[in-house]
Amino acid sequence: MDFHEKSPSGSEASENGDGRGFYVKLNVGGTLHITTIHTLASKDTMLKTMFTTPMGFRKDSEGFVRIDRCGKHFGTILNWLRDGDVPLPSGPTEIEELYHEAKYYLCEELLRKCESALQCRTSPMCHVPLITSPREENLLISNTKKPVIKLQVNRHNKYSYTVTSDDNLLKSIELFDKLSLRFNGRILFLKDVISNAEICCWSFFGHGKKVAEVCCTSIVYASDRKHTKVDFPEARVLEESLNILLYEQNVDTELLQATRSRQRVNYNDEDDDRSCSVNSANVQVVRRLAGPAAPRAVNNNS
């Protein structure tokens, strides 16, 4: 096998006696590259095996070693061999293309780096601000053009919890995470773990004002003492989350006013019978928009 390739300047390189310092010309899918045997053999890859074994490669009439692969990312492969590390492409498609090339050339370290980057890009992610003060909450709500959903969760409670309260509290947190991943581009999600006004409460804001609230806690009386009960009104939270999307754009004010009520509704679940009690708190609740009533059928026999 002939290692005596000419360098680009025309002089013959001789860095060491085994020929690894000599230049070799590569034609990878029509893309031409010039590098050294030393670079190709710097890591334990298929290229090292190819260029350091007696029957590893052959040259064409122009002195190029032909490799039947796409040459788009071969320069990145060479830079990784030279430097030990290389910045990945910006787009996920290009990273996946580089991943397949690294897999073909058995570049294990580069392969793992591409896999990690692809996993990070495919995993859904969003940023949820954590409220630390009422002033910060007001600034976040007033400075955004998006509707806002805030979940307030804390454990400041002087009464003991019922059996299912902890599970329902976790369910509210899980639902908040799912909604924030699904609607993070359309709704601003806030989490409040500082305030002790409520143990678990969902608040919905539109155009800088609170328009709905779902309080998940209530006090139940046992024979010996009071207990705090945490419910999981999933259906109502989902309903209000869809209603708050009305505030994405400039909706007709009269239409929004028609869907409001200046009363706060608490849902308590006692012995699996759901009842509602109206408090005097001045909270606007968004109602579901109802379509026109269906016409009644006329009985011609009467």
CSV table of C-alpha atoms in Angstrom, one decimal:
chain,number,residue,atom,x,y,z
A,1,MET,CA,0.0,0.0,0.0
A,2,ASP,CA,1.3,3.4,-1.0
A,3,PHE,CA,1.4,6.1,1.7
A,4,HIS,CA,3.7,8.4,-0.3
A,5,GLU,CA,1.1,11.1,-1.2
A,6,LYS,CA,2.3,14.6,-2.0
A,7,SER,CA,1.3,17.4,0.3
A,8,PRO,CA,-0.6,20.4,-1.1
A,9,SER,CA,2.7,22.3,-1.5
A,10,GLY,CA,4.2,19.6,-3.6
A,11,SER,CA,6.7,18.4,-0.9
A,12,GLU,CA,6.6,14.9,0.5
A,13,ALA,CA,5.7,14.8,4.2
A,14,SER,CA,7.5,12.5,6.6
A,15,GLU,CA,6.4,13.2,10.1
A,16,ASN,CA,7.2,9.6,11.3
A,17,GLY,CA,8.5,6.4,9.9
A,18,ASP,CA,5.2,4.5,9.6
A,19,GLY,CA,3.7,6.8,7.0
A,20,ARG,CA,1.0,8.3,9.2
A,21,GLY,CA,2.2,11.9,8.5
A,22,PHE,CA,1.6,11.6,4.8
A,23,TYR,CA,-1.4,13.2,3.1
A,24,VAL,CA,-4.2,11.2,1.7
A,25,LYS,CA,-6.9,12.4,-0.7
A,26,LEU,CA,-10.5,11.4,-0.1
A,27,ASN,CA,-13.5,11.5,-2.3
A,28,VAL,CA,-16.6,11.1,-0.1
A,29,GLY,CA,-19.7,11.1,-2.3
A,30,GLY,CA,-18.2,13.7,-4.6
A,31,THR,CA,-16.9,15.9,-1.8
A,32,LEU,CA,-13.1,16.1,-1.9
A,33,HIS,CA,-11.0,16.2,1.3
A,34,ILE,CA,-7.2,16.2,2.0
A,35,THR,CA,-6.0,15.0,5.4
A,36,THR,CA,-3.3,12.9,7.0
A,37,ILE,CA,-3.1,9.3,8.0
A,38,HIS,CA,-2.3,10.5,11.4
A,39,THR,CA,-5.7,12.3,11.7
A,40,LEU,CA,-7.6,9.3,10.3
A,41,ALA,CA,-5.9,7.0,12.8
A,42,SER,CA,-6.2,9.3,15.8
A,43,LYS,CA,-9.2,7.5,17.2
A,44,ASP,CA,-10.4,3.9,17.2
A,45,THR,CA,-12.9,4.2,14.3
A,46,MET,CA,-13.6,2.5,11.0
A,47,LEU,CA,-11.4,5.0,9.3
A,48,LYS,CA,-8.4,3.9,11.4
A,49,THR,CA,-9.0,0.3,10.4
A,50,MET,CA,-9.4,1.3,6.8
A,51,PHE,CA,-6.2,3.3,6.5
A,52,THR,CA,-3.9,1.3,8.7
A,53,THR,CA,-4.4,-2.2,7.3
A,54,PRO,CA,-2.7,-3.5,4.2
A,55,MET,CA,-6.0,-4.2,2.3
A,56,GLY,CA,-7.9,-1.2,3.7
A,57,PHE,CA,-8.4,1.0,0.7
A,58,ARG,CA,-7.6,1.5,-3.0
A,59,LYS,CA,-7.0,4.7,-5.0
A,60,ASP,CA,-8.6,5.7,-8.3
A,61,SER,CA,-6.7,6.9,-11.3
A,62,GLU,CA,-6.5,10.4,-9.8
A,63,GLY,CA,-5.1,9.3,-6.5
A,64,PHE,CA,-8.3,9.7,-4.5
A,65,VAL,CA,-9.7,7.1,-2.0
A,66,ARG,CA,-13.4,6.8,-2.8
A,67,ILE,CA,-15.9,6.4,0.1
A,68,ASP,CA,-19.5,5.7,-0.9
A,69,ARG,CA,-21.1,8.0,1.6
A,70,CYS,CA,-22.6,11.5,1.6
A,71,GLY,CA,-19.8,14.0,2.1
A,72,LYS,CA,-22.0,16.7,3.7
A,73,HIS,CA,-20.8,16.0,7.3
A,74,PHE,CA,-17.5,14.3,6.6
A,75,GLY,CA,-15.7,17.6,7.4
A,76,THR,CA,-17.3,17.5,10.8
A,77,ILE,CA,-16.0,13.9,11.2
A,78,LEU,CA,-12.5,15.0,10.3
A,79,ASN,CA,-12.6,18.0,12.7
A,80,TRP,CA,-13.8,15.7,15.5
A,81,LEU,CA,-10.8,13.4,14.8
A,82,ARG,CA,-8.4,16.4,14.8
A,83,ASP,CA,-9.7,18.2,17.9
A,84,GLY,CA,-11.5,15.5,19.9
A,85,ASP,CA,-14.7,17.5,20.0
A,86,VAL,CA,-16.8,19.5,17.6
A,87,PRO,CA,-19.9,21.8,17.8
A,88,LEU,CA,-23.0,20.1,16.6
A,89,PRO,CA,-25.2,21.5,13.8
A,90,SER,CA,-28.1,23.8,14.9
A,91,GLY,CA,-31.0,21.9,13.4
A,92,PRO,CA,-32.3,18.5,14.5
A,93,THR,CA,-32.3,17.2,10.9
A,94,GLU,CA,-28.6,18.0,10.5
A,95,ILE,CA,-27.9,16.4,13.9
A,96,GLU,CA,-29.7,13.2,12.9
A,97,GLU,CA,-27.7,13.2,9.6
A,98,LEU,CA,-24.5,13.5,11.5
A,99,TYR,CA,-25.6,10.8,13.9
A,100,HIS,CA,-26.0,8.3,11.0
A,101,GLU,CA,-22.5,9.2,9.6
A,102,ALA,CA,-21.0,8.8,13.1
A,103,LYS,CA,-22.7,5.4,13.3
A,104,TYR,CA,-21.3,4.3,10.0
A,105,TYR,CA,-17.8,5.4,10.8
A,106,LEU,CA,-18.0,3.9,14.3
A,107,CYS,CA,-17.3,7.3,16.0
A,108,GLU,CA,-18.6,6.2,19.4
A,109,GLU,CA,-18.0,9.5,21.4
A,110,LEU,CA,-19.5,11.6,18.6
A,111,LEU,CA,-22.4,9.2,18.3
A,112,ARG,CA,-23.3,9.5,22.0
A,113,LYS,CA,-23.1,13.3,21.8
A,114,CYS,CA,-25.6,13.3,18.9
A,115,GLU,CA,-27.9,10.9,20.8
A,116,SER,CA,-27.9,13.2,23.8
A,117,ALA,CA,-28.6,16.3,21.7
A,118,LEU,CA,-31.5,14.5,19.9
A,119,GLN,CA,-33.0,13.4,23.2
A,120,CYS,CA,-32.9,16.9,24.6
A,121,ARG,CA,-34.5,18.4,21.5
A,122,THR,CA,-37.3,15.8,21.4
A,123,SER,CA,-38.2,16.1,25.1
A,124,PRO,CA,-40.9,18.7,25.6
A,125,MET,CA,-39.8,21.6,27.8
A,126,CYS,CA,-41.1,24.9,29.0
A,127,HIS,CA,-40.1,27.5,31.6
A,128,VAL,CA,-42.6,28.2,34.5
A,129,PRO,CA,-41.8,31.3,36.7
A,130,LEU,CA,-41.9,30.6,40.4
A,131,ILE,CA,-43.7,33.5,42.2
A,132,THR,CA,-41.7,34.9,45.1
A,133,SER,CA,-43.8,38.0,46.0
A,134,PRO,CA,-47.2,39.6,45.1
A,135,ARG,CA,-45.3,42.4,43.4
A,136,GLU,CA,-43.6,39.9,41.1
A,137,GLU,CA,-46.9,38.3,40.3
A,138,ASN,CA,-48.5,41.6,39.4
A,139,LEU,CA,-45.6,42.5,37.1
A,140,LEU,CA,-45.7,39.2,35.3
A,141,ILE,CA,-49.4,39.3,34.8
A,142,SER,CA,-49.6,42.9,33.7
A,143,ASN,CA,-46.6,42.7,31.3
A,144,THR,CA,-47.7,39.7,29.3
A,145,LYS,CA,-50.1,39.7,26.4
A,146,LYS,CA,-50.9,36.0,27.0
A,147,PRO,CA,-53.7,34.6,29.2
A,148,VAL,CA,-52.3,33.4,32.6
A,149,ILE,CA,-52.9,30.3,34.6
A,150,LYS,CA,-51.5,30.3,38.1
A,151,LEU,CA,-51.4,27.3,40.4
A,152,GLN,CA,-51.0,28.0,44.1
A,153,VAL,CA,-49.8,25.0,46.2
A,154,ASN,CA,-48.5,25.0,49.8
A,155,ARG,CA,-48.7,22.9,52.9
A,156,HIS,CA,-49.4,25.6,55.4
A,157,ASN,CA,-52.3,23.9,57.2
A,158,LYS,CA,-53.2,23.8,60.8
A,159,TYR,CA,-55.6,20.8,60.3
A,160,SER,CA,-54.8,17.3,59.3
A,161,TYR,CA,-55.4,16.2,55.7
A,162,THR,CA,-57.9,13.6,54.7
A,163,VAL,CA,-56.7,10.3,53.2
A,164,THR,CA,-57.0,11.2,49.5
A,165,SER,CA,-55.8,14.8,49.9
A,166,ASP,CA,-52.1,14.2,49.2
A,167,ASP,CA,-52.9,12.2,46.0
A,168,ASN,CA,-55.3,14.9,44.8
A,169,LEU,CA,-52.7,17.6,45.4
A,170,LEU,CA,-50.2,15.6,43.3
A,171,LYS,CA,-52.8,15.2,40.6
A,172,SER,CA,-53.2,19.0,40.4
A,173,ILE,CA,-49.5,19.4,40.1
A,174,GLU,CA,-49.3,16.8,37.3
A,175,LEU,CA,-52.2,18.4,35.4
A,176,PHE,CA,-50.5,21.8,35.7
A,177,ASP,CA,-47.3,20.3,34.2
A,178,LYS,CA,-49.2,18.7,31.3
A,179,LEU,CA,-51.1,21.9,30.5
A,180,SER,CA,-47.9,24.0,30.7
A,181,LEU,CA,-46.2,21.6,28.2
A,182,ARG,CA,-49.2,21.7,25.8
A,183,PHE,CA,-50.1,25.4,25.9
A,184,ASN,CA,-46.7,27.0,26.8
A,185,GLY,CA,-46.7,29.0,23.6
A,186,ARG,CA,-50.2,30.4,24.1
A,187,ILE,CA,-50.6,30.7,27.9
A,188,LEU,CA,-48.2,32.0,30.6
A,189,PHE,CA,-48.1,29.5,33.5
A,190,LEU,CA,-47.1,30.6,37.0
A,191,LYS,CA,-46.5,28.6,40.1
A,192,ASP,CA,-47.0,30.0,43.6
A,193,VAL,CA,-45.5,28.1,46.6
A,194,ILE,CA,-45.0,31.2,48.8
A,195,SER,CA,-48.5,32.5,49.6
A,196,ASN,CA,-50.5,30.7,52.3
A,197,ALA,CA,-53.9,32.0,51.3
A,198,GLU,CA,-55.0,28.6,49.9
A,199,ILE,CA,-53.6,25.1,49.9
A,200,CYS,CA,-54.4,24.3,46.3
A,201,CYS,CA,-56.0,26.9,44.1
A,202,TRP,CA,-56.1,27.5,40.3
A,203,SER,CA,-56.4,31.2,39.1
A,204,PHE,CA,-57.1,32.3,35.6
A,205,PHE,CA,-56.2,35.8,34.3
A,206,GLY,CA,-57.1,37.5,31.0
A,207,HIS,CA,-56.1,41.0,29.9
A,208,GLY,CA,-54.4,41.5,33.3
A,209,LYS,CA,-57.4,40.7,35.4
A,210,LYS,CA,-58.5,37.6,37.3
A,211,VAL,CA,-61.5,36.1,35.5
A,212,ALA,CA,-61.8,32.7,37.2
A,213,GLU,CA,-60.7,30.7,40.2
A,214,VAL,CA,-61.0,27.0,41.1
A,215,CYS,CA,-60.3,26.4,44.8
A,216,CYS,CA,-59.6,22.7,45.5
A,217,THR,CA,-59.8,22.7,49.3
A,218,SER,CA,-62.5,22.6,51.9
A,219,ILE,CA,-62.8,21.9,55.6
A,220,VAL,CA,-64.7,18.7,56.7
A,221,TYR,CA,-65.8,17.9,60.3
A,222,ALA,CA,-65.0,14.6,61.9
A,223,SER,CA,-66.2,13.4,65.2
A,224,ASP,CA,-63.1,14.5,67.0
A,225,ARG,CA,-61.6,17.4,64.9
A,226,LYS,CA,-61.5,19.3,61.7
A,227,HIS,CA,-59.8,18.0,58.6
A,228,THR,CA,-58.7,19.7,55.4
A,229,LYS,CA,-59.9,18.0,52.2
A,230,VAL,CA,-58.2,18.6,48.9
A,231,ASP,CA,-60.3,17.7,45.8
A,232,PHE,CA,-59.2,17.3,42.2
A,233,PRO,CA,-61.9,19.0,40.0
A,234,GLU,CA,-60.1,18.1,36.8
A,235,ALA,CA,-63.1,18.7,34.5
A,236,ARG,CA,-63.6,22.3,35.8
A,237,VAL,CA,-59.9,23.1,35.6
A,238,LEU,CA,-59.8,21.9,32.0
A,239,GLU,CA,-63.0,23.9,31.2
A,240,GLU,CA,-61.5,27.1,32.6
A,241,SER,CA,-58.2,26.5,30.8
A,242,LEU,CA,-60.1,26.4,27.5
A,243,ASN,CA,-62.1,29.4,28.5
A,244,ILE,CA,-59.0,31.4,29.2
A,245,LEU,CA,-57.9,31.0,25.6
A,246,LEU,CA,-60.7,33.4,24.7
A,247,TYR,CA,-58.3,36.1,26.0
A,248,GLU,CA,-55.6,35.3,23.5
A,249,GLN,CA,-57.0,38.0,21.2
A,250,ASN,CA,-59.1,41.1,21.5
A,251,VAL,CA,-62.4,39.5,22.0
A,252,ASP,CA,-65.6,41.6,22.1
A,253,THR,CA,-65.9,43.1,25.6
A,254,GLU,CA,-69.7,42.7,25.6
A,255,LEU,CA,-69.3,39.0,24.8
A,256,LEU,CA,-66.8,38.5,27.7
A,257,GLN,CA,-69.0,40.5,30.0
A,258,ALA,CA,-71.9,38.3,29.2
A,259,THR,CA,-70.0,35.2,30.2
A,260,ARG,CA,-68.9,36.6,33.6
A,261,SER,CA,-70.5,36.3,37.1
A,262,ARG,CA,-69.3,38.3,40.1
A,263,GLN,CA,-69.5,35.3,42.4
A,264,ARG,CA,-67.0,32.7,43.5
A,265,VAL,CA,-68.2,29.1,43.4
A,266,ASN,CA,-66.6,26.4,45.6
A,267,TYR,CA,-67.2,22.8,44.9
A,268,ASN,CA,-67.2,20.5,48.0
A,269,ASP,CA,-67.5,16.7,47.7
A,270,GLU,CA,-69.3,15.2,50.7
A,271,ASP,CA,-70.0,11.5,50.6
A,272,ASP,CA,-69.6,11.6,46.8
A,273,ASP,CA,-72.4,14.1,46.5
A,274,ARG,CA,-71.3,17.3,44.9
A,275,SER,CA,-72.7,20.5,46.2
A,276,CYS,CA,-71.8,24.1,45.5
A,277,SER,CA,-71.8,27.1,47.9
A,278,VAL,CA,-71.6,30.7,46.8
A,279,ASN,CA,-69.3,33.0,48.7
A,280,SER,CA,-69.3,36.8,48.6
A,281,ALA,CA,-65.8,37.1,47.2
A,282,ASN,CA,-65.8,39.5,44.2
A,283,VAL,CA,-64.2,37.1,41.7
A,284,GLN,CA,-65.3,37.0,38.0
A,285,VAL,CA,-65.9,33.4,36.8
A,286,VAL,CA,-65.9,32.7,33.0
A,287,ARG,CA,-68.9,30.6,32.0
A,288,ARG,CA,-68.9,28.3,29.0
A,289,LEU,CA,-70.3,29.9,25.9
A,290,ALA,CA,-73.6,28.2,25.0
A,291,GLY,CA,-74.9,28.0,21.5
A,292,PRO,CA,-78.4,29.0,20.4
A,293,ALA,CA,-81.1,26.9,22.0
A,294,ALA,CA,-82.4,24.1,19.8
A,295,PRO,CA,-86.1,24.7,18.6
A,296,ARG,CA,-88.6,22.5,20.3
A,297,ALA,CA,-90.4,19.9,18.2
A,298,VAL,CA,-94.0,20.6,17.6
A,299,ASN,CA,-96.5,17.8,18.2
A,300,ASN,CA,-99.0,17.9,15.4
A,301,ASN,CA,-101.2,15.4,17.1
A,302,SER,CA,-102.1,17.7,19.9
